[in-house]
mmCIF file of C-alpha atoms and ligand atoms in Angstrom:
data_model
loop_
_atom_site.group_PDB
_atom_site.id
_atom_site.type_symbol
_atom_site.label_atom_id
_atom_site.label_comp_id
_atom_site.label_asym_id
_atom_site.label_seq_id
_atom_site.Cartn_x
_atom_site.Cartn_y
_atom_site.Cartn_z
ATOM 1 C CA MET A 1 0.000 0.000 0.000
ATOM 2 C CA SER A 2 1.300 3.489 -0.771
ATOM 3 C CA ALA A 3 2.222 5.838 2.073
ATOM 4 C CA HIS A 4 -0.422 8.125 3.575
ATOM 5 C CA LYS A 5 0.361 11.780 3.044
ATOM 6 C CA VAL A 6 -0.145 13.569 6.366
ATOM 7 C CA THR A 7 0.482 17.177 7.407
ATOM 8 C CA MET A 8 2.261 17.523 10.732
ATOM 9 C CA ILE A 9 2.015 20.867 12.534
ATOM 10 C CA PRO A 10 4.445 20.621 15.478
ATOM 11 C CA GLY A 11 3.028 23.773 17.152
ATOM 12 C CA ASP A 12 4.833 25.735 19.860
ATOM 13 C CA GLY A 13 5.486 25.475 23.621
ATOM 14 C CA ILE A 14 5.615 21.738 24.398
ATOM 15 C CA GLY A 15 4.145 21.066 20.927
ATOM 16 C CA PRO A 16 7.370 20.155 19.081
ATOM 17 C CA GLU A 17 8.430 17.735 21.858
ATOM 18 C CA VAL A 18 5.145 15.820 22.072
ATOM 19 C CA SER A 19 4.765 15.888 18.276
ATOM 20 C CA LEU A 20 8.178 14.316 17.792
ATOM 21 C CA ALA A 21 7.335 11.650 20.386
ATOM 22 C CA ALA A 22 4.077 10.898 18.549
ATOM 23 C CA ARG A 23 5.799 10.765 15.168
ATOM 24 C CA ARG A 24 8.400 8.304 16.435
ATOM 25 C CA CYS A 25 5.638 6.063 17.876
ATOM 26 C CA ILE A 26 3.619 6.180 14.643
ATOM 27 C CA GLU A 27 6.687 5.273 12.608
ATOM 28 C CA ALA A 28 7.510 2.438 15.009
ATOM 29 C CA THR A 29 4.144 0.797 14.202
ATOM 30 C CA GLY A 30 5.344 0.317 10.612
ATOM 31 C CA ALA A 31 2.454 2.381 9.203
ATOM 32 C CA ARG A 32 3.779 4.198 6.158
ATOM 33 C CA ILE A 33 3.357 7.953 6.453
ATOM 34 C CA ASP A 34 4.768 10.561 4.101
ATOM 35 C CA TRP A 35 5.020 13.620 6.398
ATOM 36 C CA GLU A 36 4.601 17.188 5.228
ATOM 37 C CA ILE A 37 5.781 19.480 8.043
ATOM 38 C CA ALA A 38 3.897 22.785 8.309
ATOM 39 C CA GLU A 39 4.918 25.411 10.824
ATOM 40 C CA ALA A 40 2.368 27.494 12.734
ATOM 41 C CA GLY A 41 2.178 29.290 16.065
ATOM 42 C CA ALA A 42 3.963 31.925 18.117
ATOM 43 C CA ASP A 43 7.425 30.745 17.009
ATOM 44 C CA VAL A 44 6.769 31.515 13.302
ATOM 45 C CA MET A 45 5.185 34.959 13.856
ATOM 46 C CA GLU A 46 8.456 36.745 13.153
ATOM 47 C CA LYS A 47 9.391 34.646 10.135
ATOM 48 C CA TYR A 48 6.034 34.819 8.323
ATOM 49 C CA GLY A 49 4.327 37.824 9.947
ATOM 50 C CA THR A 50 1.397 35.589 10.895
ATOM 51 C CA PRO A 51 1.019 32.626 13.265
ATOM 52 C CA LEU A 52 -0.974 30.765 10.593
ATOM 53 C CA PRO A 53 0.663 31.007 7.144
ATOM 54 C CA ASP A 54 -1.624 30.145 4.194
ATOM 55 C CA ALA A 55 0.718 27.277 3.321
ATOM 56 C CA VAL A 56 -0.391 25.457 6.489
ATOM 57 C CA ILE A 57 -4.063 25.548 5.567
ATOM 58 C CA GLU A 58 -3.249 24.605 1.962
ATOM 59 C CA SER A 59 -1.204 21.620 3.158
ATOM 60 C CA VAL A 60 -4.084 20.278 5.288
ATOM 61 C CA ARG A 61 -6.570 20.900 2.440
ATOM 62 C CA ARG A 62 -4.330 18.972 0.055
ATOM 63 C CA ASN A 63 -3.532 16.023 2.321
ATOM 64 C CA LYS A 64 -6.934 15.915 4.088
ATOM 65 C CA VAL A 65 -5.338 14.470 7.230
ATOM 66 C CA ALA A 66 -3.204 16.351 9.752
ATOM 67 C CA ILE A 67 -1.806 15.961 13.227
ATOM 68 C CA LYS A 68 -1.045 19.040 15.250
ATOM 69 C CA GLY A 69 0.816 19.926 18.424
ATOM 70 C CA PRO A 70 -0.704 22.648 20.611
ATOM 71 C CA VAL A 71 -0.359 26.310 19.664
ATOM 72 C CA THR A 72 -0.275 29.237 22.114
ATOM 73 C CA THR A 73 -2.999 31.899 21.993
ATOM 74 C CA PRO A 74 -2.138 35.159 23.773
ATOM 75 C CA VAL A 75 -4.683 35.963 26.513
ATOM 76 C CA GLY A 76 -6.797 39.122 26.170
ATOM 77 C CA SER A 77 -4.882 40.722 23.286
ATOM 78 C CA GLY A 78 -2.485 39.701 20.494
ATOM 79 C CA PHE A 79 -3.215 37.375 17.599
ATOM 80 C CA ARG A 80 -6.414 35.349 17.400
ATOM 81 C CA SER A 81 -6.370 31.627 18.077
ATOM 82 C CA VAL A 82 -4.632 29.575 15.376
ATOM 83 C CA ASN A 83 -6.602 26.566 16.599
ATOM 84 C CA VAL A 84 -9.964 28.262 16.191
ATOM 85 C CA ALA A 85 -8.895 29.667 12.789
ATOM 86 C CA LEU A 86 -7.872 26.215 11.503
ATOM 87 C CA ARG A 87 -11.149 24.673 12.644
ATOM 88 C CA LYS A 88 -13.146 27.454 10.997
ATOM 89 C CA GLU A 89 -11.113 27.665 7.759
ATOM 90 C CA LEU A 90 -11.295 23.919 7.185
ATOM 91 C CA ASP A 91 -14.832 23.647 8.570
ATOM 92 C CA LEU A 92 -13.711 20.998 11.051
ATOM 93 C CA TYR A 93 -17.068 21.190 12.745
ATOM 94 C CA ALA A 94 -16.860 18.178 15.049
ATOM 95 C CA CYS A 95 -14.408 17.832 17.896
ATOM 96 C CA LEU A 96 -14.262 14.263 19.145
ATOM 97 C CA ARG A 97 -12.635 13.684 22.515
ATOM 98 C CA PRO A 98 -12.689 10.199 24.005
ATOM 99 C CA CYS A 99 -12.198 10.129 27.786
ATOM 100 C CA LYS A 100 -11.129 6.637 28.726
ATOM 101 C CA LEU A 101 -9.438 5.640 31.956
ATOM 102 C CA TYR A 102 -6.515 3.281 31.370
ATOM 103 C CA PRO A 103 -5.570 0.815 34.150
ATOM 104 C CA GLY A 104 -2.714 2.120 36.286
ATOM 105 C CA ILE A 105 -3.889 5.735 36.233
ATOM 106 C CA ARG A 106 -5.047 7.238 39.510
ATOM 107 C CA SER A 107 -8.582 8.615 39.284
ATOM 108 C CA LEU A 108 -11.600 9.594 41.372
ATOM 109 C CA HIS A 109 -13.638 6.767 39.786
ATOM 110 C CA PRO A 110 -12.857 3.380 38.222
ATOM 111 C CA ALA A 111 -13.485 2.402 34.589
ATOM 112 C CA ILE A 112 -14.509 5.687 33.001
ATOM 113 C CA ASP A 113 -15.239 5.564 29.293
ATOM 114 C CA LEU A 114 -17.178 8.431 27.790
ATOM 115 C CA VAL A 115 -16.900 10.565 24.681
ATOM 116 C CA ILE A 116 -17.256 14.301 24.216
ATOM 117 C CA VAL A 117 -18.545 15.650 20.909
ATOM 118 C CA ARG A 118 -17.992 19.415 20.809
ATOM 119 C CA GLU A 119 -19.290 21.764 18.124
ATOM 120 C CA ASN A 120 -16.239 23.528 16.741
ATOM 121 C CA THR A 121 -17.278 26.432 14.516
ATOM 122 C CA GLU A 122 -19.832 28.692 16.180
ATOM 123 C CA ASP A 123 -21.031 29.853 19.625
ATOM 124 C CA LEU A 124 -18.939 32.405 21.539
ATOM 125 C CA TYR A 125 -15.875 31.090 19.659
ATOM 126 C CA ALA A 126 -17.108 32.575 16.374
ATOM 127 C CA GLY A 127 -14.647 35.421 17.000
ATOM 128 C CA ILE A 128 -17.269 38.153 16.538
ATOM 129 C CA GLU A 129 -16.232 40.586 19.241
ATOM 130 C CA PHE A 130 -16.438 44.325 19.819
ATOM 131 C CA ASP A 131 -14.065 46.151 22.140
ATOM 132 C CA SER A 132 -15.311 48.333 24.982
ATOM 133 C CA GLY A 133 -15.373 51.970 23.855
ATOM 134 C CA SER A 134 -15.062 51.172 20.135
ATOM 135 C CA PRO A 135 -17.376 52.914 17.632
ATOM 136 C CA ALA A 136 -18.576 49.480 16.481
ATOM 137 C CA ALA A 137 -19.569 48.478 20.028
ATOM 138 C CA ALA A 138 -21.378 51.814 20.507
ATOM 139 C CA ALA A 139 -23.246 51.346 17.201
ATOM 140 C CA LEU A 140 -24.156 47.803 18.185
ATOM 141 C CA VAL A 141 -25.449 48.908 21.590
ATOM 142 C CA ALA A 142 -27.559 51.592 19.884
ATOM 143 C CA LYS A 143 -28.984 49.010 17.478
ATOM 144 C CA ILE A 144 -29.763 46.580 20.301
ATOM 145 C CA MET A 145 -31.590 49.324 22.261
ATOM 146 C CA GLU A 146 -33.585 50.119 19.135
ATOM 147 C CA LEU A 147 -34.563 46.456 18.649
ATOM 148 C CA ASP A 148 -35.108 45.743 22.343
ATOM 149 C CA PRO A 149 -35.779 48.882 24.390
ATOM 150 C CA LYS A 150 -35.983 46.759 27.565
ATOM 151 C CA ALA A 151 -32.358 45.592 27.206
ATOM 152 C CA ARG A 152 -30.147 46.736 30.080
ATOM 153 C CA MET A 153 -26.358 47.215 29.779
ATOM 154 C CA HIS A 154 -23.771 49.148 31.760
ATOM 155 C CA PRO A 155 -22.055 51.894 29.742
ATOM 156 C CA ASP A 156 -19.419 50.940 27.141
ATOM 157 C CA PRO A 157 -19.673 47.150 27.338
ATOM 158 C CA ALA A 158 -17.354 44.872 25.392
ATOM 159 C CA ILE A 159 -19.547 42.484 23.415
ATOM 160 C CA SER A 160 -19.015 38.916 22.178
ATOM 161 C CA ILE A 161 -21.620 37.456 19.862
ATOM 162 C CA LYS A 162 -22.904 33.918 20.355
ATOM 163 C CA PRO A 163 -24.274 32.627 17.054
ATOM 164 C CA ILE A 164 -25.870 29.163 17.221
ATOM 165 C CA SER A 165 -27.540 27.999 14.030
ATOM 166 C CA ARG A 166 -29.893 25.207 13.017
ATOM 167 C CA LYS A 167 -27.311 23.982 10.478
ATOM 168 C CA GLY A 168 -24.449 23.991 13.003
ATOM 169 C CA SER A 169 -26.540 22.271 15.669
ATOM 170 C CA GLU A 170 -28.040 19.701 13.329
ATOM 171 C CA ARG A 171 -24.772 18.498 11.848
ATOM 172 C CA ILE A 172 -22.989 18.191 15.211
ATOM 173 C CA VAL A 173 -25.857 16.283 16.830
ATOM 174 C CA ARG A 174 -26.134 14.011 13.778
ATOM 175 C CA PHE A 175 -22.351 13.463 13.920
ATOM 176 C CA ALA A 176 -22.713 12.429 17.579
ATOM 177 C CA PHE A 177 -25.501 9.941 16.872
ATOM 178 C CA GLU A 178 -23.724 8.475 13.837
ATOM 179 C CA THR A 179 -20.500 8.110 15.832
ATOM 180 C CA ALA A 180 -22.465 6.517 18.675
ATOM 181 C CA LEU A 181 -23.940 3.969 16.255
ATOM 182 C CA LYS A 182 -20.562 3.157 14.655
ATOM 183 C CA THR A 183 -18.758 2.781 17.972
ATOM 184 C CA GLY A 184 -21.406 0.909 19.955
ATOM 185 C CA ARG A 185 -22.398 3.725 22.290
ATOM 186 C CA LYS A 186 -25.868 3.496 23.818
ATOM 187 C CA LYS A 187 -26.757 7.025 24.910
ATOM 188 C CA VAL A 188 -26.276 10.614 23.745
ATOM 189 C CA THR A 189 -26.725 13.495 26.211
ATOM 190 C CA ALA A 190 -27.144 17.025 24.844
ATOM 191 C CA VAL A 191 -25.701 19.673 27.172
ATOM 192 C CA HIS A 192 -27.047 23.247 27.175
ATOM 193 C CA LYS A 193 -28.200 26.230 29.205
ATOM 194 C CA ALA A 194 -31.528 26.574 27.416
ATOM 195 C CA ASN A 195 -33.308 27.665 30.601
ATOM 196 C CA ILE A 196 -31.408 30.982 30.444
ATOM 197 C CA MET A 197 -30.328 31.314 26.785
ATOM 198 C CA LYS A 198 -33.685 30.408 25.342
ATOM 199 C CA CYS A 199 -32.835 31.501 21.793
ATOM 200 C CA THR A 200 -29.319 30.142 21.228
ATOM 201 C CA ASP A 201 -29.141 27.115 23.534
ATOM 202 C CA GLY A 202 -32.894 26.726 23.094
ATOM 203 C CA LEU A 203 -32.358 26.202 19.357
ATOM 204 C CA PHE A 204 -29.507 23.748 20.000
ATOM 205 C CA LEU A 205 -31.758 21.683 22.301
ATOM 206 C CA LYS A 206 -34.772 21.834 19.986
ATOM 207 C CA VAL A 207 -32.698 20.642 17.019
ATOM 208 C CA ALA A 208 -31.048 17.937 19.156
ATOM 209 C CA ARG A 209 -34.496 16.599 20.104
ATOM 210 C CA GLU A 210 -35.556 16.582 16.449
ATOM 211 C CA VAL A 211 -32.421 14.759 15.276
ATOM 212 C CA ALA A 212 -32.715 12.254 18.137
ATOM 213 C CA LYS A 213 -36.119 11.086 16.862
ATOM 214 C CA ALA A 214 -34.465 9.406 13.857
ATOM 215 C CA TYR A 215 -32.419 7.235 16.250
ATOM 216 C CA GLU A 216 -35.235 6.260 18.634
ATOM 217 C CA GLY A 217 -35.025 2.622 19.672
ATOM 218 C CA ARG A 218 -31.327 2.482 18.768
ATOM 219 C CA ILE A 219 -29.695 5.247 20.842
ATOM 220 C CA VAL A 220 -31.152 6.729 24.024
ATOM 221 C CA PHE A 221 -31.347 10.522 24.075
ATOM 222 C CA GLU A 222 -31.471 12.855 27.080
ATOM 223 C CA ASP A 223 -30.426 16.391 27.897
ATOM 224 C CA ARG A 224 -28.791 18.102 30.867
ATOM 225 C CA ILE A 225 -28.220 21.700 31.905
ATOM 226 C CA VAL A 226 -24.493 22.432 31.796
ATOM 227 C CA ASP A 227 -23.935 23.426 35.432
ATOM 228 C CA ASN A 228 -25.846 20.384 36.665
ATOM 229 C CA ILE A 229 -23.876 17.964 34.503
ATOM 230 C CA CYS A 230 -20.566 19.402 35.774
ATOM 231 C CA MET A 231 -21.537 18.294 39.273
ATOM 232 C CA GLN A 232 -22.883 14.945 38.060
ATOM 233 C CA LEU A 233 -19.743 14.181 36.025
ATOM 234 C CA VAL A 234 -17.617 14.642 39.128
ATOM 235 C CA GLN A 235 -19.914 12.467 41.263
ATOM 236 C CA ARG A 236 -21.386 9.913 38.848
ATOM 237 C CA PRO A 237 -19.548 9.924 35.507
ATOM 238 C CA HIS A 238 -20.678 6.359 34.755
ATOM 239 C CA GLU A 239 -24.182 7.634 34.014
ATOM 240 C CA TYR A 240 -22.858 9.182 30.798
ATOM 241 C CA ASP A 241 -21.795 7.626 27.512
ATOM 242 C CA MET A 242 -21.540 10.357 24.862
ATOM 243 C CA LEU A 243 -22.033 14.094 25.404
ATOM 244 C CA VAL A 244 -22.823 16.540 22.594
ATOM 245 C CA LEU A 245 -22.248 20.217 23.362
ATOM 246 C CA PRO A 246 -21.977 23.677 21.836
ATOM 247 C CA ASN A 247 -18.416 24.990 21.513
ATOM 248 C CA LEU A 248 -17.750 26.736 24.848
ATOM 249 C CA TYR A 249 -19.330 24.098 27.112
ATOM 250 C CA GLY A 250 -17.509 21.448 25.057
ATOM 251 C CA ASP A 251 -14.191 23.161 25.683
ATOM 252 C CA ILE A 252 -14.740 23.408 29.430
ATOM 253 C CA LEU A 253 -16.172 19.914 29.909
ATOM 254 C CA SER A 254 -13.294 18.426 27.877
ATOM 255 C CA ASP A 255 -10.859 19.575 30.554
ATOM 256 C CA LEU A 256 -13.218 18.476 33.341
ATOM 257 C CA CYS A 257 -13.415 14.982 31.826
ATOM 258 C CA ALA A 258 -9.642 14.949 31.201
ATOM 259 C CA GLY A 259 -9.377 15.447 34.964
ATOM 260 C CA LEU A 260 -11.391 12.254 35.467
ATOM 261 C CA ILE A 261 -9.015 10.110 33.412
ATOM 262 C CA GLY A 262 -5.628 11.222 34.701
ATOM 263 C CA GLY A 263 -5.298 14.796 33.463
ATOM 264 C CA LEU A 264 -4.549 16.723 30.312
ATOM 265 C CA GLY A 265 -1.434 14.668 29.652
ATOM 266 C CA ILE A 266 -3.685 11.749 28.665
ATOM 267 C CA ALA A 267 -6.674 13.193 26.786
ATOM 268 C CA PRO A 268 -6.592 12.841 22.963
ATOM 269 C CA GLY A 269 -8.803 14.416 20.320
ATOM 270 C CA ALA A 270 -9.760 14.903 16.697
ATOM 271 C CA ASN A 271 -11.305 17.768 14.748
ATOM 272 C CA ILE A 272 -13.354 16.352 11.921
ATOM 273 C CA GLY A 273 -15.054 17.876 8.887
ATOM 274 C CA ASP A 274 -16.434 16.395 5.695
ATOM 275 C CA GLY A 275 -13.487 14.484 4.215
ATOM 276 C CA VAL A 276 -10.844 16.220 6.325
ATOM 277 C CA ALA A 277 -9.523 15.583 9.833
ATOM 278 C CA LEU A 278 -6.985 17.188 12.148
ATOM 279 C CA PHE A 279 -5.869 15.254 15.211
ATOM 280 C CA GLU A 280 -4.624 17.008 18.348
ATOM 281 C CA ALA A 281 -4.475 16.554 22.102
ATOM 282 C CA THR A 282 -6.993 18.347 24.331
ATOM 283 C CA HIS A 283 -4.174 20.112 26.172
ATOM 284 C CA GLY A 284 -2.507 23.385 25.241
ATOM 285 C CA SER A 285 1.108 24.445 24.777
ATOM 286 C CA ALA A 286 1.931 24.484 28.544
ATOM 287 C CA PRO A 287 4.611 27.178 27.963
ATOM 288 C CA LYS A 288 6.214 26.706 31.379
ATOM 289 C CA TYR A 289 7.334 23.223 30.335
ATOM 290 C CA LYS A 290 8.620 24.222 26.903
ATOM 291 C CA GLY A 291 11.904 22.545 26.027
ATOM 292 C CA LEU A 292 12.201 20.795 29.403
ATOM 293 C CA ASN A 293 11.463 17.243 28.200
ATOM 294 C CA ARG A 294 8.824 17.005 30.964
ATOM 295 C CA ALA A 295 5.481 17.016 29.132
ATOM 296 C CA ASN A 296 3.494 13.814 28.925
ATOM 297 C CA PRO A 297 3.382 12.680 25.275
ATOM 298 C CA THR A 298 0.448 10.266 25.847
ATOM 299 C CA ALA A 299 -2.329 12.616 24.707
ATOM 300 C CA MET A 300 -0.517 13.227 21.415
ATOM 301 C CA ILE A 301 0.266 9.529 21.013
ATOM 302 C CA LEU A 302 -3.389 8.563 21.662
ATOM 303 C CA SER A 303 -4.402 11.260 19.153
ATOM 304 C CA SER A 304 -2.079 9.422 16.736
ATOM 305 C CA VAL A 305 -3.945 6.200 17.511
ATOM 306 C CA MET A 306 -7.165 7.967 16.503
ATOM 307 C CA MET A 307 -5.463 9.158 13.313
ATOM 308 C CA LEU A 308 -4.217 5.684 12.425
ATOM 309 C CA ARG A 309 -7.786 4.345 12.843
ATOM 310 C CA TYR A 310 -9.084 7.150 10.608
ATOM 311 C CA LEU A 311 -6.479 6.195 7.974
ATOM 312 C CA GLY A 312 -7.653 2.568 8.097
ATOM 313 C CA GLU A 313 -4.409 1.436 9.796
ATOM 314 C CA THR A 314 -6.368 -0.571 12.355
ATOM 315 C CA SER A 315 -3.661 -3.044 13.316
ATOM 316 C CA ALA A 316 -1.078 -0.260 13.820
ATOM 317 C CA ALA A 317 -3.619 1.690 15.891
ATOM 318 C CA ASP A 318 -4.498 -1.303 18.085
ATOM 319 C CA ARG A 319 -0.852 -2.209 18.668
ATOM 320 C CA LEU A 320 0.090 1.370 19.541
ATOM 321 C CA GLU A 321 -2.842 1.746 21.950
ATOM 322 C CA LYS A 322 -1.890 -1.526 23.663
ATOM 323 C CA ALA A 323 1.729 -0.374 23.966
ATOM 324 C CA VAL A 324 0.568 2.891 25.596
ATOM 325 C CA ALA A 325 -1.747 0.929 27.917
ATOM 326 C CA LYS A 326 1.120 -1.370 28.952
ATOM 327 C CA VAL A 327 3.423 1.521 29.853
ATOM 328 C CA LEU A 328 0.616 3.273 31.760
ATOM 329 C CA LYS A 329 -0.291 0.096 33.640
ATOM 330 C CA GLU A 330 3.330 -0.518 34.694
ATOM 331 C CA GLY A 331 3.503 3.126 35.831
ATOM 332 C CA LYS A 332 7.330 3.160 35.748
ATOM 333 C CA ALA A 333 8.463 4.908 32.551
ATOM 334 C CA VAL A 334 5.865 7.674 32.883
ATOM 335 C CA THR A 335 6.136 11.446 33.194
ATOM 336 C CA TYR A 336 5.846 13.392 36.465
ATOM 337 C CA ASP A 337 2.095 14.055 36.090
ATOM 338 C CA LEU A 338 1.285 10.334 36.309
ATOM 339 C CA LYS A 339 3.275 9.707 39.472
ATOM 340 C CA ALA A 340 1.533 9.777 42.871
ATOM 341 C CA ASP A 341 4.062 12.411 43.935
ATOM 342 C CA ARG A 342 4.726 15.021 41.223
ATOM 343 C CA ASN A 343 8.300 15.376 42.498
ATOM 344 C CA ASP A 344 8.958 11.639 42.225
ATOM 345 C CA PRO A 345 12.570 11.409 40.971
ATOM 346 C CA THR A 346 11.754 8.209 39.046
ATOM 347 C CA ALA A 347 9.520 10.133 36.624
ATOM 348 C CA VAL A 348 10.923 10.019 33.089
ATOM 349 C CA GLY A 349 10.968 12.668 30.363
ATOM 350 C CA THR A 350 8.858 13.029 27.217
ATOM 351 C CA THR A 351 11.443 11.250 25.053
ATOM 352 C CA GLN A 352 11.982 8.399 27.520
ATOM 353 C CA MET A 353 8.245 7.717 27.848
ATOM 354 C CA ALA A 354 8.031 7.537 24.047
ATOM 355 C CA ASP A 355 11.054 5.190 24.078
ATOM 356 C CA ALA A 356 9.222 2.903 26.538
ATOM 357 C CA ILE A 357 6.104 2.862 24.355
ATOM 358 C CA ILE A 358 8.200 2.060 21.282
ATOM 359 C CA ALA A 359 9.941 -0.730 23.216
ATOM 360 C CA ALA A 360 6.533 -2.151 24.252
ATOM 361 C CA LEU A 361 5.455 -2.030 20.601
ATOM 362 C CA GLY A 362 8.556 -3.976 19.623
ATOM 363 C CA GLN A 363 7.709 -6.675 22.182
ATOM 364 C CA GLY A 364 4.285 -7.268 20.582
ATOM 365 C CA VAL A 365 2.495 -6.245 23.771
ATOM 366 C CA HIS A 366 -0.191 -8.331 25.465
ATOM 367 C CA VAL A 367 -2.180 -6.368 28.009
HETATM 368 P P1 LIG B 1 -2.439 23.863 28.950
HETATM 369 O O1 LIG B 1 -3.246 22.673 28.559
HETATM 370 O O2 LIG B 1 -1.349 24.252 28.017
HETATM 371 O O3 LIG B 1 -1.753 23.603 30.347
HETATM 372 C C1 LIG B 1 -2.404 23.603 31.592
HETATM 373 C C2 LIG B 1 -1.613 22.743 32.563
HETATM 374 O O4 LIG B 1 -1.911 21.378 32.291
HETATM 375 C C3 LIG B 1 -0.096 22.843 32.391
HETATM 376 O O5 LIG B 1 0.461 23.884 33.111
HETATM 377 C C4 LIG B 1 0.351 21.503 32.893
HETATM 378 O O6 LIG B 1 0.372 21.507 34.307
HETATM 379 C C5 LIG B 1 -0.764 20.586 32.426
HETATM 380 N N1 LIG B 1 -0.455 19.948 31.137
HETATM 381 C C6 LIG B 1 -0.936 20.271 29.921
HETATM 382 N N2 LIG B 1 -0.444 19.445 28.994
HETATM 383 C C7 LIG B 1 0.356 18.583 29.643
HETATM 384 C C8 LIG B 1 1.159 17.483 29.229
HETATM 385 N N3 LIG B 1 1.221 17.084 27.957
HETATM 386 N N4 LIG B 1 1.876 16.847 30.167
HETATM 387 C C9 LIG B 1 1.839 17.206 31.451
HETATM 388 N N5 LIG B 1 1.093 18.210 31.911
HETATM 389 C C10 LIG B 1 0.361 18.903 31.013
HETATM 390 O O7 LIG B 1 -3.481 25.047 29.182
HETATM 391 P P2 LIG B 1 -3.230 26.612 29.410
HETATM 392 O O8 LIG B 1 -2.090 26.825 30.344
HETATM 393 O O9 LIG B 1 -4.564 27.128 29.751
HETATM 394 O O10 LIG B 1 -2.878 27.156 27.974
HETATM 395 C C11 LIG B 1 -1.550 27.375 27.507
HETATM 396 C C12 LIG B 1 -1.628 27.839 26.069
HETATM 397 O O11 LIG B 1 -2.111 26.802 25.227
HETATM 398 C C13 LIG B 1 -2.578 29.025 25.859
HETATM 399 O O12 LIG B 1 -1.962 29.925 24.978
HETATM 400 C C14 LIG B 1 -3.808 28.397 25.221
HETATM 401 O O13 LIG B 1 -4.496 29.284 24.397
HETATM 402 C C15 LIG B 1 -3.156 27.293 24.413
HETATM 403 N N6 LIG B 1 -4.079 26.165 24.097
HETATM 404 C C16 LIG B 1 -3.922 25.593 22.893
HETATM 405 C C17 LIG B 1 -4.699 24.498 22.557
HETATM 406 C C18 LIG B 1 -4.488 23.854 21.211
HETATM 407 O O14 LIG B 1 -3.482 24.106 20.587
HETATM 408 N N7 LIG B 1 -5.425 23.049 20.759
HETATM 409 C C19 LIG B 1 -5.626 23.975 23.472
HETATM 410 C C20 LIG B 1 -5.730 24.581 24.729
HETATM 411 C C21 LIG B 1 -4.939 25.676 25.036
#
């Protein structure tokens, strides 16, 4: 079989380290990948004048499959998120984040296995924002007062717009149900705040209920208010199977669920559109660990497992996942975040954990 052409975006912060670890593990499976390296993020700002050169988007469009290390987004000011831009440009509307607890990992609860499906293109992440004191914000406030004279705002508010559409809601909920069917999941829970945001979240819930009807008898459907499910996930995560959420709640609950399965160092993910997919860990660029060989490469390596499955490399994916599971279960050659004591001197570095996973692969692991 010919090699799969895949774009690799190493990212910045800890991105290049965990990306290299993932690449070495993928190559050790024997799967044939023809890598196209595309640079994006804070480190290329100076060189290209933008954190997301057009060549990066073109590379992913051409190859249709990409794997990406995290990219830093400045807080409050500075350039807009490269991650959000990539998802929007490529219309990667579905973010799939499995949260599975592997044996050997310390956790609040045993045997967690749930999946988050996050809408990726709209909601408060649409990037439609107006600065406090700007003429545009003032004009918008004036228009809102004209349309709704009862609206109350303090002077000079900054405004973020939260668009939620029928199209966006329908395709993400359908994606969740179809994924549930393909992967043997039994229940989909739609998460919202429709009691307060009756228009936006109300539409999301209404559409979710409509879509769910087509799956009646095959997949159970229910809904939960977002604050309530946060508490329930901490206390009784086993009651959930697959969650489907608008963008912002999906972002927040992804980290909450990562906390249930050992932390951000473990949680993998994929951003999927029609005929194109970009795989990346849930975690960010953790700048304080940049270049220290400390970051846990597992989330990136499990994202690689998802990518191998997507490419049809099922045997390579299964073997790599088993190798990761073996190393996690032994708990020896793991990074600091997986040790009971974070200062445990036996913790290994990013490279050494990848070495251990590659060694387990070579032994034809049996877990
Ligand atoms: P973060 O996920 O980078 O890090 C939060 C903390 O989690 C870290 O300080 C560290 O303690 C832990 N952590 C994260 N990844 C780890 C790993 N692989 N191994 C061990 N510990 C790990 O979140 P943040 O600090 O909120 O964000 C840092 C930057 O990353 C920001 O600029 C943010 O915008 C960006 N970000 C990017 C992405 C992405 O590229 N998809 C996602 C989230 C955040």
